[in-house]
Every structure is written in C-alpha cells, then in structure tokens.
Coordinates of C-alpha atoms and ligand atoms in Angstrom, one line a residue:
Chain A
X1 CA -155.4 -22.8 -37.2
X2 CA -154.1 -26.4 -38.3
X3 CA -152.0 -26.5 -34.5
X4 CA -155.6 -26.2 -33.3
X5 CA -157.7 -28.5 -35.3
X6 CA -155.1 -30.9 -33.9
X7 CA -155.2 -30.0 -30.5
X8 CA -159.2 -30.2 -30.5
X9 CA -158.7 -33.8 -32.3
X10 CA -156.6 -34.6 -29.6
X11 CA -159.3 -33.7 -27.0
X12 CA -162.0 -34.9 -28.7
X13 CA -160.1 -38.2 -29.4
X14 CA -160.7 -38.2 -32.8
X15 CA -158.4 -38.5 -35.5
X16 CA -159.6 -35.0 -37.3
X17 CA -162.6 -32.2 -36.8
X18 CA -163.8 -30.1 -39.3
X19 CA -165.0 -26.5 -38.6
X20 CA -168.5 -27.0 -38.6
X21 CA -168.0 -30.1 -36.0
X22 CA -170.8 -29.6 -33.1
X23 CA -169.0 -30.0 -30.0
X24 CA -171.5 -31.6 -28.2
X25 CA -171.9 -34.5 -30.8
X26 CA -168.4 -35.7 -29.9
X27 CA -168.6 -39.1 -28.4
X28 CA -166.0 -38.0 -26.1
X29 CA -168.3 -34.8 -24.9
X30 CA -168.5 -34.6 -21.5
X31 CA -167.4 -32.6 -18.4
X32 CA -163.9 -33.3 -18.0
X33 CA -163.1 -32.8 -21.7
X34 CA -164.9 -29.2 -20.8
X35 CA -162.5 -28.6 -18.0
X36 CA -159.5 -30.0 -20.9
X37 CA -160.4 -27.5 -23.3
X38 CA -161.1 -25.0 -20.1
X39 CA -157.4 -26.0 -19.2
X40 CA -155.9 -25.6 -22.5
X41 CA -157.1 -22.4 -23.0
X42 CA -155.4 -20.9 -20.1
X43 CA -151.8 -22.6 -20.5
X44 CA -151.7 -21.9 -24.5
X45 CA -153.8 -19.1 -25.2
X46 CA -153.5 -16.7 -22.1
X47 CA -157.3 -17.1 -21.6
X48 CA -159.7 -17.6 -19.2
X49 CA -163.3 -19.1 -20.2
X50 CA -166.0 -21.4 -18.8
X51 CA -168.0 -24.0 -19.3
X52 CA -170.9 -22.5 -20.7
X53 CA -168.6 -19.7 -23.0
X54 CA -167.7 -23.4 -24.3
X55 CA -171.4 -24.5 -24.8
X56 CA -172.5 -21.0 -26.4
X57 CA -169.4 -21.3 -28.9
X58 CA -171.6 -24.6 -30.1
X59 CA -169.1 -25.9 -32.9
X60 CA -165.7 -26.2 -33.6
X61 CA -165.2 -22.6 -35.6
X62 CA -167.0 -21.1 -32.3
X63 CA -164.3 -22.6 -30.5
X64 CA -161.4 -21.0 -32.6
X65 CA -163.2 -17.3 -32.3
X66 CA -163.7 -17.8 -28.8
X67 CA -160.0 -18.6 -28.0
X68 CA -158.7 -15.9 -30.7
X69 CA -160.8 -13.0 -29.7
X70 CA -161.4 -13.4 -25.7
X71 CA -158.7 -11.7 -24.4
Chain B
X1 CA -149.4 -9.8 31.8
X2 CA -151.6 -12.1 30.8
X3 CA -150.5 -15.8 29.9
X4 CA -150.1 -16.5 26.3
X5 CA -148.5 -19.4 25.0
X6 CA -148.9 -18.3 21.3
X7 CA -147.2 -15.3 22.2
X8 CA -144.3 -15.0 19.2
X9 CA -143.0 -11.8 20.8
X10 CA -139.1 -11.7 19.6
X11 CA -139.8 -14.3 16.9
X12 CA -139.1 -12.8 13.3
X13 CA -140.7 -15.7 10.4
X14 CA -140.8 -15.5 6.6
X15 CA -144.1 -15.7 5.2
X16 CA -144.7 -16.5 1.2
X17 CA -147.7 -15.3 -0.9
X18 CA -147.9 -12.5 1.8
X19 CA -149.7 -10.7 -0.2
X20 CA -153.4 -12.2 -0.6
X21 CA -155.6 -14.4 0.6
X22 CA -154.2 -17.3 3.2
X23 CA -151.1 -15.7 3.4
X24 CA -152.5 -11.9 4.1
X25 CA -154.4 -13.6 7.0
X26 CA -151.7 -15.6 8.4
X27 CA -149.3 -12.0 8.3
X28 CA -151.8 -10.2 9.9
X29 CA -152.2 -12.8 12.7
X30 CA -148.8 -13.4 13.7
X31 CA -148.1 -9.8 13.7
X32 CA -150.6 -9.3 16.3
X33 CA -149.0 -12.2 17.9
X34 CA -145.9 -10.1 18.0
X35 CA -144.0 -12.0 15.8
X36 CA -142.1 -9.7 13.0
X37 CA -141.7 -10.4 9.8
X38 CA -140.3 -11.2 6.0
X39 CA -143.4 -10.7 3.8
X40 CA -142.5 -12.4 0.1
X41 CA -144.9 -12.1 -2.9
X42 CA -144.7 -10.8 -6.2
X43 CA -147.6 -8.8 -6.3
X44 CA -146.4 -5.3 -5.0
X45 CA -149.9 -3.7 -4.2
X46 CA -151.1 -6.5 -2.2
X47 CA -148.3 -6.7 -0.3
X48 CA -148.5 -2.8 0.7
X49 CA -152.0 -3.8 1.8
X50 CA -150.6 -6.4 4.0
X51 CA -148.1 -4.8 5.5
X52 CA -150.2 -1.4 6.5
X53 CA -152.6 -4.2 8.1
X54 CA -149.4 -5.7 10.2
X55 CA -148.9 -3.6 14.2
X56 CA -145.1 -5.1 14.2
X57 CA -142.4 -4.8 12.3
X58 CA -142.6 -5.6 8.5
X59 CA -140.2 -5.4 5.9
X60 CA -141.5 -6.4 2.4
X61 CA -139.6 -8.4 -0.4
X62 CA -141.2 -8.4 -3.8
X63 CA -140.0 -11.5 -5.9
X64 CA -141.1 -13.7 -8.5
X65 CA -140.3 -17.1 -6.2
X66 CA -140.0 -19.4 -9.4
X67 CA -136.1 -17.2 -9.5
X68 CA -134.3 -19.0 -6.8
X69 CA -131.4 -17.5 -6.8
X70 CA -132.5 -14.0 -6.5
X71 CA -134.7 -15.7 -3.4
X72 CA -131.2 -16.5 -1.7
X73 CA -129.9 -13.5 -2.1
X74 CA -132.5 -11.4 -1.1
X75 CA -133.0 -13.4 2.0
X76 CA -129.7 -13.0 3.5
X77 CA -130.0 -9.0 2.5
X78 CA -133.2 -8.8 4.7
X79 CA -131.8 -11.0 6.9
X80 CA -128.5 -8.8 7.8
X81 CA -130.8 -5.7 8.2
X82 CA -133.9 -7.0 10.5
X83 CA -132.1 -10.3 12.2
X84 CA -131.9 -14.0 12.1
X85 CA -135.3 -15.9 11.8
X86 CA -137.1 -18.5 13.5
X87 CA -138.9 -20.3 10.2
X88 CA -141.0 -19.8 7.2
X89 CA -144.0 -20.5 6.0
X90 CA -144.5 -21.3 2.5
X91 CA -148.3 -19.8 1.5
X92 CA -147.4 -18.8 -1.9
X93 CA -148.7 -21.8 -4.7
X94 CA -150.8 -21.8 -7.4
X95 CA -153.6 -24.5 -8.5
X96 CA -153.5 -26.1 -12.0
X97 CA -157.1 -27.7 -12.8
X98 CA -156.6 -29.6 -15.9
X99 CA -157.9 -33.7 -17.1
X100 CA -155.0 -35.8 -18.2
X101 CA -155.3 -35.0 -21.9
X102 CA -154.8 -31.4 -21.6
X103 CA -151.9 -31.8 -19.1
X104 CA -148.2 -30.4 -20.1
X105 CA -144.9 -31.0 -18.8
X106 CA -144.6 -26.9 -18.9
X107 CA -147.5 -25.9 -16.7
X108 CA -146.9 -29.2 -14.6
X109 CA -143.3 -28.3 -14.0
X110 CA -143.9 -24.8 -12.8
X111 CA -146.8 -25.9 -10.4
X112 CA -144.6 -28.3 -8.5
X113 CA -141.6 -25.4 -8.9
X114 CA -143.5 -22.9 -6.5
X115 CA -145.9 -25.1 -4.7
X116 CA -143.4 -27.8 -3.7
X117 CA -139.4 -27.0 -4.4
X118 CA -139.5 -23.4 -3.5
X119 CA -140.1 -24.6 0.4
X120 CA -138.0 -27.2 -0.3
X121 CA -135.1 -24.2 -1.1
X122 CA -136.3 -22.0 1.8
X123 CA -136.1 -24.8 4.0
X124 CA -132.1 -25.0 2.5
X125 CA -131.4 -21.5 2.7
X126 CA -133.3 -20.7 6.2
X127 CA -131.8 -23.4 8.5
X128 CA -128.4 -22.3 7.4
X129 CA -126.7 -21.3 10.7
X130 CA -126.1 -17.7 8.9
X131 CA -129.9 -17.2 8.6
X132 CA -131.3 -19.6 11.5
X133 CA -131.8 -17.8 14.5
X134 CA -131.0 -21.4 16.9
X135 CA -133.9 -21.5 18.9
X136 CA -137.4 -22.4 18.6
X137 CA -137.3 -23.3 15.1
X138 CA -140.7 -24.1 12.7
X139 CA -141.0 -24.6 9.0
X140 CA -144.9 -24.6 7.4
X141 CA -146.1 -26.1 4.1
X142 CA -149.0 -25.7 3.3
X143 CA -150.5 -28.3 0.9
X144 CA -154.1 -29.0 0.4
X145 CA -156.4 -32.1 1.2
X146 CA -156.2 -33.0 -2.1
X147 CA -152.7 -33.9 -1.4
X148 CA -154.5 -36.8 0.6
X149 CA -157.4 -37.8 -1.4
X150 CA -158.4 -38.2 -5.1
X151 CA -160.0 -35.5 -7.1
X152 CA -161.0 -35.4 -11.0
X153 CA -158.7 -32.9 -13.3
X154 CA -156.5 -32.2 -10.4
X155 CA -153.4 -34.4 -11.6
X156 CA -151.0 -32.0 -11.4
X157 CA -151.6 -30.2 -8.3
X158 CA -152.0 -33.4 -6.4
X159 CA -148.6 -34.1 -7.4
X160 CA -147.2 -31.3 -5.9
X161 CA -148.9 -31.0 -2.8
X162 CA -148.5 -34.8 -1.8
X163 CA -144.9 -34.0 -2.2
X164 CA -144.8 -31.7 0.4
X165 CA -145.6 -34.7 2.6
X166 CA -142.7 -36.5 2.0
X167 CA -140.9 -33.4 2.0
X168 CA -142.5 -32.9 5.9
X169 CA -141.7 -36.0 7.1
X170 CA -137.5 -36.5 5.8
X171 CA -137.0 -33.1 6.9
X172 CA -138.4 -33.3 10.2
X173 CA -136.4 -36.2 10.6
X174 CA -132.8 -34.4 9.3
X175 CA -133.8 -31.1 10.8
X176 CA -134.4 -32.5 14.6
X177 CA -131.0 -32.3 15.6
X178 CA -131.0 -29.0 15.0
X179 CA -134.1 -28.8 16.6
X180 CA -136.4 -26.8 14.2
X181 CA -139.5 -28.6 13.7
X182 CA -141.0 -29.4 10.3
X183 CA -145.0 -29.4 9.5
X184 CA -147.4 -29.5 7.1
X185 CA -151.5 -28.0 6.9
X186 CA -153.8 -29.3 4.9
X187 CA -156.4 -27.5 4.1
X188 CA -159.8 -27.6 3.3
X189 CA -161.4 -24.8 0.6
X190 CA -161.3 -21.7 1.9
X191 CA -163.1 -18.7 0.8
X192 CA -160.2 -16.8 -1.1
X193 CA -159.3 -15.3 -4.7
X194 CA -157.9 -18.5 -5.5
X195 CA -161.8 -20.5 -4.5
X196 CA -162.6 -17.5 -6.8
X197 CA -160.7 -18.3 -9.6
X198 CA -161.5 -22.5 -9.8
X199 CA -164.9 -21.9 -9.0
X200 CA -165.6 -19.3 -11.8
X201 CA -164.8 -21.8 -14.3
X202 CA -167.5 -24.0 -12.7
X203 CA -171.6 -23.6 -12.8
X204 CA -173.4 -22.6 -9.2
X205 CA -173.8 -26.4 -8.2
X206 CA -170.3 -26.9 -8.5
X207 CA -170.2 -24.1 -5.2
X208 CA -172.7 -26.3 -3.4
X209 CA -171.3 -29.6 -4.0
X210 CA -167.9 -28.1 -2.5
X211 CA -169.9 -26.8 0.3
X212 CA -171.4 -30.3 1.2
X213 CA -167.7 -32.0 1.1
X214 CA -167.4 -30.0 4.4
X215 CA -169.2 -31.3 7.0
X216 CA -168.6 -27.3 8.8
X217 CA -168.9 -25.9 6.2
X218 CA -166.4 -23.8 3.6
X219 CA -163.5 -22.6 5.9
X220 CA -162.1 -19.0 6.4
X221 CA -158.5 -17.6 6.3
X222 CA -158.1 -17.0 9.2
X223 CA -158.9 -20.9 10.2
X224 CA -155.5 -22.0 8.4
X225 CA -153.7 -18.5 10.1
X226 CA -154.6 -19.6 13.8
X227 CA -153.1 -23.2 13.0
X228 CA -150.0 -21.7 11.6
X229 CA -150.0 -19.7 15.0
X230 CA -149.9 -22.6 16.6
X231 CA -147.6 -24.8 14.4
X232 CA -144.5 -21.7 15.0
X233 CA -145.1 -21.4 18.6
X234 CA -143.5 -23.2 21.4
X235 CA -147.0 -24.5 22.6
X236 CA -146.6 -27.4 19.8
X237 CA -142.8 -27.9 20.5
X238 CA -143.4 -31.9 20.6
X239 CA -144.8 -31.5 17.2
X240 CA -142.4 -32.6 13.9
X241 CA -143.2 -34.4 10.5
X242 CA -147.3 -34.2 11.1
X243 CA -149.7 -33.3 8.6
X244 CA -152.7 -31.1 10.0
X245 CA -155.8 -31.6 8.4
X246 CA -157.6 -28.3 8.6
X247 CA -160.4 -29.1 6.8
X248 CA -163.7 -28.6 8.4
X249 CA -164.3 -32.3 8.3
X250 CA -163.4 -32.9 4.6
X251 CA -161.2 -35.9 4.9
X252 CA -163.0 -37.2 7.8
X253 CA -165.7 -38.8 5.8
Ligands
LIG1 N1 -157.8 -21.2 -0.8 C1 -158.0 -22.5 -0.7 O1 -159.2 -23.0 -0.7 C2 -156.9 -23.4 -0.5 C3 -157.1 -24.8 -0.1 C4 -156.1 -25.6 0.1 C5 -154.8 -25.2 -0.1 N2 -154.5 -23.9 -0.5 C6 -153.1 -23.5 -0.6 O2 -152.9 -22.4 0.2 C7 -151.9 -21.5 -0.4 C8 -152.4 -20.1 -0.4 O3 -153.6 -20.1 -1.2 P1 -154.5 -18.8 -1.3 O4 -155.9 -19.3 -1.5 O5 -154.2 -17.8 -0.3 O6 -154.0 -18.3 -2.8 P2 -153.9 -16.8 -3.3 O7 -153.9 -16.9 -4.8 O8 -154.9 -15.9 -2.7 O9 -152.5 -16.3 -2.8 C9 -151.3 -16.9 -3.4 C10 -150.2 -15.8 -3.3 O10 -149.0 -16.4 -3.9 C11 -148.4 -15.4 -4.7 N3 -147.6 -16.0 -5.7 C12 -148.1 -16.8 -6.8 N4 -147.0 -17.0 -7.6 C13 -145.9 -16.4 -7.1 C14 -144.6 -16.3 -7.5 N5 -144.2 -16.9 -8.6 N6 -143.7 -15.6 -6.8 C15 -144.2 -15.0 -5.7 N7 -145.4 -15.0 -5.2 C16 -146.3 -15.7 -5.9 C17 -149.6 -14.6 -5.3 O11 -149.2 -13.3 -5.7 C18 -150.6 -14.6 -4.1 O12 -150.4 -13.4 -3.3 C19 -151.6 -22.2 -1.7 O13 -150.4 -22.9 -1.6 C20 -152.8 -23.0 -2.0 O14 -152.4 -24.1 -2.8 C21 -155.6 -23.0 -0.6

C-alpha cells in the first residue's frame, strides 16, 4: 500500500495522496497521466486496464482495488 | 514458366514473430513464393497455425528471443538439418506505450532487447560463413514510423525502433562486401493483435484519429509481407541501407 501511495504521488506530481483523493481533482489530471498510470499497471502489477476502468475507479482507494483485484 | 522475379524458389530465410500477425503474413507469403523457411516465435500454437498455412518447407523453432544464446545455438541446429540461409527477417517486437513519468529502465531495456539487439545478434550469427548461404543475401528490420516521427507516451519504443536505422545503414555498409544487403520497413498501423492491444487501452476516437493519420487508410499484413517479398528478392539487388516507408501515406504529410 505505502509503495503505491508513492508511486500515485509520483504520477500525480504531488508530494502525498490520501485515499479518499479524487483523481480527477489532481492538477496534473489529464490524458497522458491516464496512459502513466495505464502504463504502470501493466509493468508492475501484471494488469491490463483502460482509461475509463481509471475514470470509474474515481479516487485514489478505487485505484488501489482496481490494481489489486483486476487480474 | 511464367516470369517471376519475386520468385524465392531455392531461397531458405529466417522469419521472427512467425507466429502472428505481420510475421504469419509475411511466412505465408514467401512460402508461396517458394522460399522455405526458419519460423522463430515463442508462442507454440500460433506457430503450428503458421506453419500448416505454409505449401513449402517449414521447420519451426520455439524460443523466447530475449535468450540469446539458446538463439545461436538453435540456429546452427536448424541450420545443419534444412541448409544454409539466404537472410532473416526480424518481425518479432513488442510496443511499450508509456509517458515519461511512468517509464523504467526494466521494461525499457527489454523493449530495445527484442525489438532492436536481437536483429542486431541474428544479423551476427546469420552472415557467419557457417550459416550464410553466399549468395543473394537480405537482412529485414522492421521498425515502425514512429521510428521517424514524434508521438506522445511512445519514448521508449521510439528509441528502439529509430535504432534499427542506424543499425540498417552501418551494416549495409560492413555487410556489402559480402554482398548481403541490409534494409529496413517502416510501417504504418496495421490491423493486427498488437493494433488490438494499444488500441484497447484507448476510447473509439482514438481508432479514428489513427485512421485519419493515413491518408489510404489503416494498412493490412499482408501490405508489409509483399514489401518484405520484395526487399529478399533479387528484383531489389541495388537496394542496401534504405528505410521503406510502408505507411499508407503516414509520413508523407
Ligand atoms: N501492427 C502494427 O501496426 C505495426 C506497426 C509498425 C510496426 N510494427 C512492428 O511489426 C512487428 C510485428 O508486429 P505485429 O503487429 O505482427 O505484432 P504481433 O504481436 O502480432 O506479433 C509479434 C510476435 O512476436 C512474438 N514475440 C514477442 N516476444 C517474443 C520473444 N521474447 N521471443 C520470441 N517471440 C516473441 C510474439 O509471440 C508474436 O507472435 C513488430 O516489431 C512491431 O513493432 C507493427
């Protein structure tokens, strides 16, 4: 969990996220950082997800479900 | 007979990522062309369905390309049983579709391992005078045209496949003495799994806006097969060190 607050810090160029953190909100939101988290969720995790799963997943603890249970 | 000049009767090639997509169409081709062939992949199933597809001689040789010296040796064991070879192509590659901040020096590493040093070893190990057969020799990368223009998230497989350029050009120049010609396609996107894949992590207008970067529209497997046709037989024996854009008009504009 704490290696992947810090990576989704890193994306979001910020220097923490909380769990309840909307995604969208994130001044650095937009469609490359999509493609980033998109990205980073095939190399480290071992999955493959889109766009829009990352748009449905809404906030940051969507996030964490959605790359600990797609598989 | 009939004249042919693409004829590759009596030509035997070695064809990488034989298994699917750009490579399954380029094996089928050339085998109707006559030539015969060393189909590499290491995806078993697919390359059963290539091969039953093939009408010449096939052998198959299932590898994971990123071990190179299992490549070598497996090579030279085909080699001794079906004869010396003409040249390769180098189909097999991957994409990587990542923005600078989520880039790694893992992922990045193994991208340009398959897409760009693996030819550069098959190039090594195939014009060896053990596994060369001395005439009429071709060597085919196949790199992208975003090894020649710019593209968003596409860092790392840029890198890779703008290397094969360089790669192209020295060794056509080292290999001409020898007189095996070295070349390059570019291609546009064509409709395979691997389209599949990028474009599934993508919305619907992401499939029209690639449409509309082709000016002939998306291209088909078989449009990067008939120029590999060409680039291994004697019809383009004037031609070393170019890059082809096959493209449909993408880099034109
Ligand atoms: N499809 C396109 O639109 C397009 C456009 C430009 C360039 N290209 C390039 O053309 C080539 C072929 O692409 P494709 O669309 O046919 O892809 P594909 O995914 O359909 O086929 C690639 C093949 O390579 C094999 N392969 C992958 N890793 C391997 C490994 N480690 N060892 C052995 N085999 C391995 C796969 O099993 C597969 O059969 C690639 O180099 C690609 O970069 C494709």
């Amino acid at each position: 969990m704490e290696n992947f607050l810090e990576q989704m810090a890193e994306l979001f160029e910020v220097d923490s996220v909380n769990l309840q953190d909307e995604v969208i909100a994130f001044d650095a939101w937009d469609s490359l950082t999509g493609l980033s988290i998109i990205a980073l969720a095939d190399d480290e995790y071992g999955i493959t997800i889109t766009v829009n799963d990352i748009l449905e997943a809404k906030t940051i603890q969507g996030l964490y479900a959605l790359f600990n249970q797609k598989k | 007979m009939l004249f042919n000049p693409v004829s590759l009767l009596d030509k035997r090639y070695l064809i990488t990522g034989a298994a699917s997509g750009l490579g399954k169409a380029t094996s089928i081709l050339l085998s109707k062309l006559g030539a015969e062939l060393i189909l590499v992949d290491i995806d078993e199933e697919g390359l059963n369905d290539t091969s039953k597809m093939c009408s010449s001689n096939v052998i198959k040789v299932i590898i994971n390309l990123y071990d190179i010296s299992d490549l070598k040796a497996k090579i030279i064991d085909s080699v001794s049983k079906f004869g010396k070879l003409n040249g390769f192509v180098h189909l097999a590659g991957r994409p990587y579709i990542s923005p600078l901040k989520s880039i790694n020096e893992k992922t990045t590493t193994e991208v340009f391992m398959l897409n760009t040093y693996v030819g550069i070893e098959l190039a090594k190990i195939c014009t060896n005078r053990k596994i060369f057969a001395g005439e009429s020799g071709s060597l085919v990368f196949i790199s992208s045209v975003y090894g020649l223009v710019g593209s968003a998230a596409n860092v790392g497989y840029a890198m890779s496949k703008s290397a094969l350029h360089g790669v192209t050009k020295s060794l056509a120049i080292e290999l001409a003495p020898k007189n095996i010609r070295v070349n390059c396609i570019a291609p546009g996107f064509i409709k395979t799994n691997m389209l599949q894949k990028i474009s599934d992590s993508f919305n619907s207008e992401y499939n029209d806006t690639l449409t509309k970067l082709h000016p002939l529209g998306l291209g088909e497997a078989d449009d990067v097969a008939n120029s590999v046709a060409f680039l291994l037989s004697d019809m383009s024996k004037w031609i070393t060190g170019s890059i082809m854009s096959v493209d449909g008009g993408f880099t034109a504009q």
